[in-house]
CSV table of C-alpha atoms in Angstrom, one decimal:
chain,number,residue,atom,x,y,z
B,28,MET,CA,225.6,94.1,101.7
B,29,THR,CA,229.1,95.2,102.8
B,30,PHE,CA,232.0,95.2,100.4
B,31,GLU,CA,234.9,93.2,101.2
B,32,PRO,CA,238.0,94.5,99.0
B,33,THR,CA,239.1,92.9,95.6
B,34,ARG,CA,242.6,91.2,96.9
B,35,GLY,CA,245.2,93.2,94.8
B,36,PHE,CA,243.1,96.0,93.8
B,37,THR,CA,244.4,100.0,94.1
B,38,GLY,CA,242.9,100.9,91.6
B,39,ARG,CA,244.7,103.4,88.8
B,40,ALA,CA,243.2,106.3,90.3
B,41,ARG,CA,243.5,106.9,94.0
B,42,ALA,CA,240.6,107.6,96.8
B,43,ALA,CA,242.3,110.4,97.9
B,44,ASP,CA,243.1,112.4,94.5
B,45,ARG,CA,240.3,111.8,92.9
B,46,ASP,CA,238.8,114.5,90.7
B,47,PRO,CA,235.7,116.5,92.8
B,48,ARG,CA,233.9,117.2,89.1
B,49,LEU,CA,234.0,112.6,88.8
B,50,PRO,CA,230.8,111.3,90.4
B,51,PRO,CA,230.4,107.9,92.2
B,52,GLY,CA,231.6,104.9,89.6
B,53,GLN,CA,232.7,107.1,86.4
B,54,TYR,CA,236.3,107.6,85.1
B,55,ASP,CA,237.5,110.0,83.5
B,56,ALA,CA,237.3,109.4,79.5
B,57,GLY,CA,239.8,111.9,79.1
B,58,ASP,CA,240.3,113.0,75.5
B,59,GLY,CA,238.3,110.0,75.0
B,60,TRP,CA,234.5,110.3,73.6
B,61,PRO,CA,233.0,107.3,73.1
B,62,VAL,CA,229.6,106.5,71.2
B,63,LEU,CA,227.2,104.5,72.6
B,64,SER,CA,223.8,104.1,70.8
B,65,ALA,CA,221.9,101.0,70.0
B,66,GLU,CA,221.3,102.2,66.5
B,67,VAL,CA,222.0,102.8,63.1
B,68,THR,CA,223.2,106.0,62.7
B,69,PRO,CA,220.7,107.9,60.2
B,70,ARG,CA,222.5,110.3,57.8
B,71,LEU,CA,220.6,113.1,58.5
B,72,ALA,CA,220.9,117.1,56.6
B,73,ALA,CA,219.9,120.0,59.0
B,74,ALA,CA,218.3,121.7,55.6
B,75,ASP,CA,215.9,118.4,56.8
B,76,TRP,CA,216.0,118.8,60.6
B,77,THR,CA,213.3,119.8,62.8
B,78,PHE,CA,212.4,120.6,65.7
B,79,ARG,CA,209.3,120.5,67.4
B,80,VAL,CA,207.3,121.1,71.0
B,81,ASP,CA,204.2,119.3,71.3
B,82,GLY,CA,201.8,117.7,74.1
B,83,LEU,CA,200.5,120.5,76.8
B,84,VAL,CA,201.5,123.3,75.5
B,85,ALA,CA,199.7,126.3,74.2
B,86,ALA,CA,201.3,127.2,70.9
B,87,PRO,CA,202.3,123.3,69.5
B,88,ARG,CA,205.4,124.6,67.5
B,89,THR,CA,207.4,123.0,65.2
B,90,TRP,CA,211.6,124.7,64.1
B,91,THR,CA,213.5,124.4,61.1
B,92,TRP,CA,217.4,124.3,61.2
B,93,ASP,CA,217.0,128.4,60.0
B,94,GLU,CA,214.5,129.0,61.8
B,95,ALA,CA,216.4,127.4,65.6
B,96,HIS,CA,219.9,129.1,64.7
B,97,ALA,CA,217.7,132.1,64.0
B,98,LEU,CA,217.3,131.9,68.1
B,99,PRO,CA,219.4,133.5,70.6
B,100,ALA,CA,222.2,131.3,70.7
B,101,SER,CA,223.2,129.7,74.3
B,102,GLU,CA,226.4,127.4,75.1
B,103,TYR,CA,226.9,124.8,77.5
B,104,ARG,CA,230.2,124.4,79.4
B,105,GLY,CA,231.6,121.7,82.1
B,106,ASP,CA,230.6,117.8,82.5
B,107,ILE,CA,229.5,115.2,80.8
B,108,HIS,CA,229.0,111.7,82.6
B,109,CYS,CA,227.4,108.2,80.5
B,110,VAL,CA,225.9,105.3,82.3
B,111,THR,CA,228.3,103.0,81.4
B,112,SER,CA,230.8,104.4,83.9
B,113,TRP,CA,232.7,107.2,81.7
B,114,SER,CA,232.8,110.8,82.9
B,115,LYS,CA,234.1,114.1,80.5
B,116,PHE,CA,235.4,116.9,81.4
B,117,GLY,CA,235.0,120.1,80.0
B,118,VAL,CA,233.6,120.3,77.0
B,119,ARG,CA,231.3,122.9,75.8
B,120,PHE,CA,228.2,122.5,73.3
B,121,GLY,CA,226.4,125.2,71.1
B,122,GLY,CA,223.1,125.3,70.4
B,123,VAL,CA,219.4,127.4,72.1
B,124,SER,CA,218.4,127.2,75.4
B,125,LEU,CA,215.9,124.6,75.6
B,126,ASP,CA,214.1,127.2,77.5
B,127,THR,CA,213.2,129.5,74.7
B,128,PHE,CA,211.5,126.8,72.8
B,129,LEU,CA,209.1,126.2,76.4
B,130,ALA,CA,208.2,129.6,76.0
B,131,ALA,CA,207.9,130.1,72.8
B,132,ALA,CA,205.4,126.5,72.9
B,133,ARG,CA,204.3,127.3,76.6
B,134,PRO,CA,203.4,124.3,78.8
B,135,LEU,CA,200.2,123.9,79.9
B,136,PRO,CA,200.2,123.7,83.8
B,137,GLU,CA,198.9,120.1,84.1
B,138,ALA,CA,202.0,119.4,82.0
B,139,THR,CA,204.8,117.5,84.4
B,140,HIS,CA,207.0,115.6,82.5
B,141,VAL,CA,208.5,114.9,78.7
B,142,VAL,CA,209.6,112.4,76.1
B,143,ALA,CA,212.4,113.9,74.3
B,144,TYR,CA,212.1,111.4,70.7
B,145,ALA,CA,214.7,111.4,67.9
B,146,HIS,CA,214.1,112.2,64.4
B,147,THR,CA,214.7,107.6,64.9
B,148,GLY,CA,212.5,107.1,66.7
B,149,TYR,CA,214.7,106.4,69.8
B,150,THR,CA,212.8,108.0,73.4
B,151,SER,CA,214.0,109.4,76.7
B,152,ASN,CA,211.6,110.3,79.4
B,153,LEU,CA,212.6,113.5,82.1
B,154,PRO,CA,210.7,115.4,85.2
B,155,LEU,CA,209.6,119.0,83.0
B,156,SER,CA,211.8,120.3,85.5
B,157,ASP,CA,215.3,118.2,84.7
B,158,VAL,CA,214.7,120.4,81.6
B,159,THR,CA,214.2,123.9,82.7
B,160,GLY,CA,215.6,126.3,84.1
B,161,GLY,CA,218.2,126.9,82.1
B,162,LYS,CA,219.9,122.8,82.7
B,163,ALA,CA,219.0,121.5,79.0
B,164,TRP,CA,220.2,122.7,75.7
B,165,ILE,CA,219.8,122.0,71.5
B,166,VAL,CA,222.3,121.8,70.6
B,167,TRP,CA,224.9,122.0,66.5
B,168,GLU,CA,228.3,122.0,67.9
B,169,TYR,CA,230.4,120.7,69.8
B,170,GLY,CA,234.4,123.4,69.9
B,171,ASP,CA,234.3,124.9,67.0
B,172,GLU,CA,232.7,122.3,64.7
B,173,PRO,CA,229.2,120.4,63.5
B,174,LEU,CA,227.9,118.4,66.3
B,175,PRO,CA,229.3,114.7,64.1
B,176,ALA,CA,226.6,112.7,62.9
B,177,GLU,CA,227.5,109.3,65.0
B,178,HIS,CA,227.2,111.7,68.6
B,179,GLY,CA,224.0,112.9,67.8
B,180,GLY,CA,224.4,115.9,64.8
B,181,PRO,CA,223.2,117.9,63.1
B,182,ALA,CA,221.5,118.8,66.5
B,183,ARG,CA,220.6,116.8,69.6
B,184,LEU,CA,219.7,117.5,72.8
B,185,ILE,CA,221.9,118.1,75.9
B,186,VAL,CA,220.7,117.4,79.6
B,187,PRO,CA,224.3,116.9,81.3
B,188,HIS,CA,223.6,117.3,85.0
B,189,LEU,CA,221.8,113.4,83.5
B,190,TYR,CA,223.9,110.1,82.5
B,191,PHE,CA,224.0,111.0,78.5
B,192,TRP,CA,221.4,108.7,77.6
B,193,LYS,CA,218.9,111.2,78.5
B,194,SER,CA,220.3,113.5,75.7
B,195,ALA,CA,218.3,112.3,72.6
B,196,LYS,CA,221.0,112.1,69.6
B,197,TRP,CA,219.5,113.0,66.6
B,198,VAL,CA,215.6,115.3,68.5
B,199,ALA,CA,213.1,115.7,66.7
B,200,GLY,CA,211.2,117.2,69.4
B,201,LEU,CA,209.3,117.0,72.9
B,202,ARG,CA,206.8,116.1,74.4
B,203,LEU,CA,204.7,117.4,77.2
B,204,LEU,CA,202.9,115.2,79.8
B,205,ASP,CA,201.0,115.1,82.8
B,206,ARG,CA,202.7,111.6,83.2
B,207,ASP,CA,206.3,109.8,83.6
B,208,GLU,CA,205.8,107.7,81.2
B,209,PRO,CA,209.6,105.3,79.6
B,210,GLY,CA,211.6,105.6,76.4
B,211,PHE,CA,213.4,103.2,75.2
B,212,TRP,CA,216.3,102.9,77.8
B,213,GLU,CA,214.1,103.1,80.5
B,214,GLN,CA,211.8,99.9,79.3
B,215,ASN,CA,215.1,97.7,79.1
B,216,GLY,CA,216.0,98.0,82.8
B,217,TYR,CA,217.8,101.8,82.9
B,218,HIS,CA,216.8,104.3,85.8
B,219,HIS,CA,213.8,106.7,85.3
B,220,ARG,CA,215.9,109.4,86.3
B,221,GLY,CA,219.1,109.2,85.1
B,222,ASP,CA,220.9,111.1,88.0
B,223,PRO,CA,224.7,110.2,88.1
B,224,TRP,CA,225.8,112.0,91.9
B,225,ALA,CA,223.4,110.0,93.3
B,226,GLU,CA,224.2,106.8,90.7
B,227,GLU,CA,220.8,106.0,89.7
B,228,ARG,CA,221.5,103.6,86.9
B,229,TYR,CA,219.1,100.4,86.2
B,230,ALA,CA,216.0,100.1,87.1
B,231,GLY,CA,215.8,99.8,91.3
B,232,ASP,CA,218.7,101.3,91.6
I,6,MET,CA,205.7,128.7,62.0
I,7,THR,CA,202.9,127.8,64.3
I,8,ASP,CA,200.6,125.0,63.2
I,9,PRO,CA,197.3,124.2,63.8
I,10,GLN,CA,196.8,120.9,65.5
I,11,THR,CA,195.2,120.8,69.3
I,12,PRO,CA,197.9,120.4,71.8
I,13,ARG,CA,197.0,117.0,73.1
I,14,GLU,CA,197.1,115.3,69.9
I,15,PRO,CA,200.7,112.9,70.1
I,16,PHE,CA,203.6,113.7,67.4
I,17,VAL,CA,204.5,110.7,66.1
I,18,PRO,CA,207.6,110.6,64.7
I,19,PRO,CA,208.4,109.2,61.5
I,20,THR,CA,210.7,106.7,62.0
I,21,ALA,CA,212.9,104.4,61.0
I,22,PHE,CA,214.7,102.9,64.4
I,23,ALA,CA,212.1,102.2,67.2
I,24,VAL,CA,212.8,98.5,67.8
I,25,PRO,CA,211.5,96.6,70.4
I,26,GLY,CA,213.5,95.9,73.2
I,27,ARG,CA,213.6,91.6,73.2
I,28,ILE,CA,213.2,91.6,77.3
I,29,GLU,CA,212.0,93.4,80.8
I,30,VAL,CA,214.8,93.7,82.3
I,31,SER,CA,214.7,92.5,86.3
I,32,SER,CA,214.9,95.4,88.4
I,33,ARG,CA,216.1,93.3,91.2
I,34,SER,CA,218.5,91.6,89.2
I,35,ALA,CA,219.8,94.9,87.9
I,36,ALA,CA,220.3,96.8,91.1
I,37,VAL,CA,221.6,94.1,93.7
I,38,TRP,CA,225.7,93.6,93.8
I,39,GLN,CA,226.4,90.1,93.9
I,40,ARG,CA,229.8,88.8,94.9
I,41,ALA,CA,231.4,86.0,92.0
I,42,THR,CA,233.6,84.0,92.6
I,43,VAL,CA,236.6,83.6,89.6
I,44,VAL,CA,237.3,79.6,89.0
I,45,GLU,CA,238.4,79.7,86.0
I,46,ILE,CA,240.9,81.4,83.9
I,47,ARG,CA,241.4,80.7,80.0
I,48,ARG,CA,243.5,82.4,77.6
I,49,GLU,CA,241.8,82.8,74.5
I,50,THR,CA,244.6,84.8,72.7
I,51,PRO,CA,247.8,86.4,73.6
I,52,LEU,CA,245.2,90.0,74.8
I,53,VAL,CA,241.8,88.2,75.3
I,54,SER,CA,241.3,85.8,77.9
I,55,THR,CA,238.2,84.2,79.6
I,56,PHE,CA,237.1,84.4,83.0
I,57,ARG,CA,234.3,81.9,84.2
I,58,LEU,CA,232.6,83.3,87.1
I,59,LYS,CA,230.5,81.1,90.0
I,60,VAL,CA,227.3,83.8,91.2
I,61,PRO,CA,225.6,81.7,93.9
I,62,ASP,CA,222.2,83.3,93.0
I,63,TRP,CA,222.8,84.2,89.6
I,64,GLN,CA,218.7,84.4,88.0
I,65,GLY,CA,219.9,83.8,85.0
I,66,HIS,CA,220.4,85.8,81.5
I,67,LEU,CA,219.9,86.0,77.9
I,68,PRO,CA,222.7,86.1,75.5
I,69,GLY,CA,223.7,89.2,74.6
I,70,GLN,CA,223.1,90.4,77.8
I,71,HIS,CA,226.1,92.6,79.7
I,72,LEU,CA,226.9,93.3,83.1
I,73,MET,CA,228.8,95.3,85.8
I,74,LEU,CA,232.0,94.4,87.2
I,75,ARG,CA,232.8,95.8,89.7
I,76,LEU,CA,236.1,96.2,91.8
I,77,THR,CA,236.6,98.0,94.9
I,78,ALA,CA,240.0,99.1,96.9
I,79,GLU,CA,241.2,98.3,100.3
I,80,ASP,CA,240.4,102.1,100.8
I,81,GLY,CA,236.8,102.0,99.4
I,82,TYR,CA,237.3,103.6,95.4
I,83,VAL,CA,236.2,101.8,93.7
I,84,ALA,CA,236.2,100.5,89.6
I,85,GLN,CA,233.5,99.1,87.4
I,86,ARG,CA,233.1,98.8,84.2
I,87,HIS,CA,230.4,96.2,81.8
I,88,TYR,CA,231.1,93.1,80.2
I,89,SER,CA,228.7,91.4,78.4
I,90,ILE,CA,228.1,87.6,78.7
I,91,ALA,CA,229.7,85.0,76.5
I,92,SER,CA,228.7,82.0,77.9
I,93,ALA,CA,225.1,80.5,77.3
I,94,PRO,CA,222.2,80.6,80.0
I,95,ASP,CA,222.7,76.8,80.9
I,96,GLY,CA,222.2,76.7,84.3
I,97,SER,CA,225.5,76.0,85.9
I,98,GLY,CA,225.3,78.9,88.1
I,99,GLU,CA,228.4,80.3,86.5
I,100,ILE,CA,228.9,83.0,83.4
I,101,GLU,CA,232.2,83.3,81.7
I,102,LEU,CA,233.7,86.8,80.4
I,103,THR,CA,235.8,87.8,77.3
I,104,LEU,CA,238.1,90.1,78.9
I,105,ASP,CA,240.6,92.2,75.8
I,106,HIS,CA,243.7,93.3,77.7
I,107,VAL,CA,242.8,97.0,76.9
I,108,PRO,CA,246.9,99.2,77.6
I,109,GLY,CA,246.3,100.8,80.9
I,110,GLY,CA,242.9,99.1,80.8
I,111,GLU,CA,242.1,99.9,85.1
I,112,VAL,CA,239.2,96.4,85.5
I,113,SER,CA,240.7,94.9,82.5
I,114,GLY,CA,244.3,95.4,84.0
I,115,HIS,CA,243.9,94.1,87.1
I,116,LEU,CA,241.9,90.9,85.9
I,117,HIS,CA,244.2,90.1,82.9
I,118,THR,CA,247.4,91.2,85.6
I,119,VAL,CA,246.2,90.0,89.5
I,120,ALA,CA,243.9,88.8,90.0
I,121,HIS,CA,244.2,84.0,89.8
I,122,VAL,CA,241.4,81.9,90.9
I,123,GLY,CA,239.7,82.2,93.6
I,124,ASP,CA,239.4,85.6,94.6
I,125,THR,CA,236.0,87.1,94.5
I,126,VAL,CA,234.7,90.6,92.4
I,127,GLU,CA,230.8,92.0,92.4
I,128,VAL,CA,228.9,91.5,89.1
I,129,ARG,CA,225.4,93.6,89.3
I,130,GLY,CA,222.9,91.9,85.8
I,131,PRO,CA,222.3,90.8,83.8
I,132,LEU,CA,221.4,94.1,82.7
I,133,SER,CA,219.7,95.7,78.4
I,134,GLY,CA,217.5,93.2,77.5
I,135,PHE,CA,217.5,95.4,73.6
I,136,PHE,CA,220.3,93.4,72.5
I,137,ALA,CA,219.6,90.3,73.8
I,138,TRP,CA,218.8,87.2,71.3
I,139,PRO,CA,215.8,85.6,73.2
I,140,GLY,CA,216.6,82.5,70.4
I,141,ASP,CA,213.3,83.2,68.9
I,142,ARG,CA,214.0,84.8,65.5
I,143,PRO,CA,216.7,84.3,62.8
I,144,ALA,CA,220.1,85.9,63.6
I,145,LEU,CA,222.2,87.2,61.2
I,146,LEU,CA,225.4,87.8,63.5
I,147,LEU,CA,228.4,90.3,63.0
I,148,GLY,CA,231.5,91.1,65.4
I,149,ALA,CA,234.6,92.3,65.4
I,150,GLY,CA,237.8,91.8,68.0
I,151,SER,CA,236.3,91.1,71.9
I,152,GLY,CA,232.9,92.3,70.0
I,153,VAL,CA,232.0,88.8,68.9
I,154,VAL,CA,231.6,87.8,73.0
I,155,PRO,CA,228.2,88.3,73.2
I,156,LEU,CA,227.3,86.9,69.8
I,157,MET,CA,229.1,83.7,71.0
I,158,SER,CA,226.5,83.6,73.5
I,159,MET,CA,223.7,83.8,70.6
I,160,VAL,CA,225.8,81.3,68.6
I,161,ARG,CA,226.4,78.7,71.7
I,162,HIS,CA,222.5,79.6,73.2
I,163,GLN,CA,221.4,77.7,70.0
I,164,ARG,CA,224.1,75.2,69.7
I,165,LEU,CA,223.9,74.1,73.4
I,166,ALA,CA,219.7,74.1,73.4
I,167,GLY,CA,219.7,72.3,69.8
I,168,LEU,CA,217.9,75.5,67.9
I,169,ASP,CA,216.4,75.2,64.8
I,170,VAL,CA,216.5,78.7,63.8
I,171,PRO,CA,219.2,79.9,61.8
I,172,VAL,CA,221.8,81.5,62.9
I,173,ARG,CA,225.3,83.1,60.9
I,174,LEU,CA,227.8,84.8,62.3
I,175,VAL,CA,230.3,86.7,60.1
I,176,VAL,CA,233.4,87.4,62.6
I,177,SER,CA,236.2,89.9,61.6
I,178,ALA,CA,240.1,89.9,63.4
I,179,ARG,CA,242.9,91.3,62.2
I,180,THR,CA,245.0,88.2,62.7
I,181,PRO,CA,244.5,84.6,62.5
I,182,ALA,CA,246.2,85.1,66.4
I,183,ASP,CA,243.7,88.1,67.3
I,184,LEU,CA,240.3,85.2,66.9
I,185,ILE,CA,238.4,84.8,69.6
I,186,TYR,CA,237.4,81.2,69.6
I,187,ALA,CA,238.3,80.0,66.7
I,188,ASP,CA,238.3,76.0,67.8
I,189,GLU,CA,234.3,76.8,68.7
I,190,TYR,CA,233.2,78.0,64.7
I,191,ALA,CA,231.7,75.5,62.8
I,192,ASP,CA,229.8,75.6,59.6
I,193,GLU,CA,227.2,79.1,61.1
I,194,THR,CA,230.4,81.2,60.4
I,195,THR,CA,232.7,83.0,58.0
I,196,VAL,CA,236.1,84.7,59.3
I,197,VAL,CA,236.9,87.8,58.5
I,198,LEU,CA,241.0,88.0,58.5
I,199,THR,CA,241.4,91.5,57.2
I,200,ARG,CA,245.1,91.6,57.8
I,201,SER,CA,245.0,89.2,54.9
I,202,GLU,CA,241.5,89.3,52.8
I,203,GLY,CA,240.4,93.4,53.6
I,204,ARG,CA,238.0,94.7,55.9
I,205,LEU,CA,234.7,93.4,55.9
I,206,ASN,CA,233.4,94.3,52.3
I,207,ALA,CA,229.3,93.7,50.8
I,208,ALA,CA,230.3,90.3,49.3
I,209,HIS,CA,230.8,88.7,52.4
I,210,LEU,CA,227.6,89.2,53.4
I,211,ALA,CA,225.8,89.3,50.1
I,212,PRO,CA,225.1,85.6,50.5
I,213,PHE,CA,222.9,86.4,53.1
I,214,LEU,CA,221.4,89.6,52.3
I,215,GLY,CA,219.9,88.1,48.6
I,216,ALA,CA,216.5,86.8,47.9
I,217,GLN,CA,218.2,83.7,48.1
I,218,GLY,CA,220.6,83.9,51.8
I,219,GLN,CA,217.6,85.2,53.8
I,220,PRO,CA,215.4,82.9,55.8
I,221,GLU,CA,212.0,83.4,56.2
I,222,GLY,CA,210.4,86.2,57.6
I,223,GLY,CA,214.1,87.7,57.0
I,224,TRP,CA,217.3,88.6,60.0
I,225,GLU,CA,217.1,90.3,63.1
I,226,ALA,CA,221.1,91.3,62.5
I,227,TYR,CA,222.6,91.8,66.0
I,228,VAL,CA,226.5,94.3,65.0
I,229,CYS,CA,229.1,94.9,68.2
I,230,GLY,CA,232.8,95.5,68.2
I,231,SER,CA,234.4,98.5,68.0
I,232,ASN,CA,232.2,101.9,66.8
I,233,GLY,CA,234.1,101.9,63.7
I,234,PHE,CA,233.4,98.1,63.4
I,235,ALA,CA,229.8,98.6,64.2
I,236,GLU,CA,228.8,102.3,61.7
I,237,HIS,CA,230.7,100.4,59.3
I,238,ALA,CA,229.3,96.9,59.7
I,239,SER,CA,226.3,98.7,60.5
I,240,ARG,CA,226.0,100.5,57.2
I,241,LEU,CA,226.6,98.0,55.1
I,242,LEU,CA,223.6,96.3,56.1
I,243,VAL,CA,221.6,98.5,55.6
I,244,GLU,CA,223.0,99.2,52.0
I,245,GLY,CA,222.9,95.4,51.9
I,246,GLY,CA,218.8,95.1,52.2
I,247,GLN,CA,218.4,94.9,55.8
I,248,PRO,CA,215.7,96.6,57.5
I,249,VAL,CA,216.8,99.8,60.1
I,250,ASP,CA,214.6,98.8,62.5
I,251,ARG,CA,215.7,95.0,62.4
I,252,ILE,CA,219.3,96.1,63.3
I,253,ARG,CA,220.7,95.6,67.3
I,254,ILE,CA,223.8,97.5,68.0
I,255,GLU,CA,226.4,97.1,70.8
I,256,ARG,CA,228.9,99.6,70.3
I,257,PHE,CA,232.2,99.0,73.0
I,258,GLY,CA,233.7,102.5,73.8
């Protein structure tokens, strides 16, 4: 379908000076950071938080809060994008690279996908290649502050090159699989992968 | 640290949420943009209007679902936002959206100040089956401000379809002038005016959450509004005994 312009719509931001960091169909949320979760925010104490890697790995393993914090620190500086069309530039998350956790658990050759799951039961699926090679983190700091509970604290996954529903809040673990297994939003009509630059928003995109 | 489980044994998270979706969303309806014509604009409050859209190929929706609306400028620049559907599914080929006029809002600003009847916009949807209410279970609905919009779709659906299943709506607004759909509320609705009575509190919900107020099988709770309201209202529900896995939340960002 070709698009007819909307009568009288000029757009607040002009296409010509559109920020190149903004994927198609997104707008700059500025200082805002909308909260988008469909569930009750859990009150999960750091002492009760654990992170587990299992499924198709040689050494399934669970880390406590203190054990995870003893791993080499890593941070993400950059942009994040939500499927509801806001993007946020120049954020900084502190935590540990997912590569560090995966290296310890040793994925088996047949592992192709992961399901990230939260302490609440939320799930999201990802190709293994989207969470390895410096592309994903488990984080507990936002800026210099502890990650707020409504944004997934005490700790969440971030996979910033994909829409943010992939970045499971209150993350509890990753299960490695030899197949793609749709998670919570993927079963509710969202795209299986969610690349913001390809506008993979909904099933069928 | 390493534990003795076999690698292939699936781990079942100690979940409280894990609420299943209500319905599957058609990938076609989610993916395809359709032209919609504005056929009516109705003022609801000084800052809120309802836009009635004719969408010839609309496949229908369930109350609680939303859509994505897109505007295109002459030079191809596009802006798109999610909006909840306000109308009940009625087979008319028309749907209604009720929008706040957000200060500086690029899309809502255009619709409130520039758009008139006869204009076209584009929509895709309906989207997300999670917050949908097919009318099958007793529903306790908590909304604030324009968060009442998808909940009103549920109330309208219950009335239009003549459903026996219990529905209760608790709607919060600052003042009577801010109350959207004020003329439509009936016995199912409790209105909380925060400027004069203070914030929604446990006493407002007590009649529905006690042993006496529960329908058989309990409520499916739907909460919609700003994040601040959603956090507050969902905590009140949990503290009042509503199971966490029977609470669905739509946060307006």
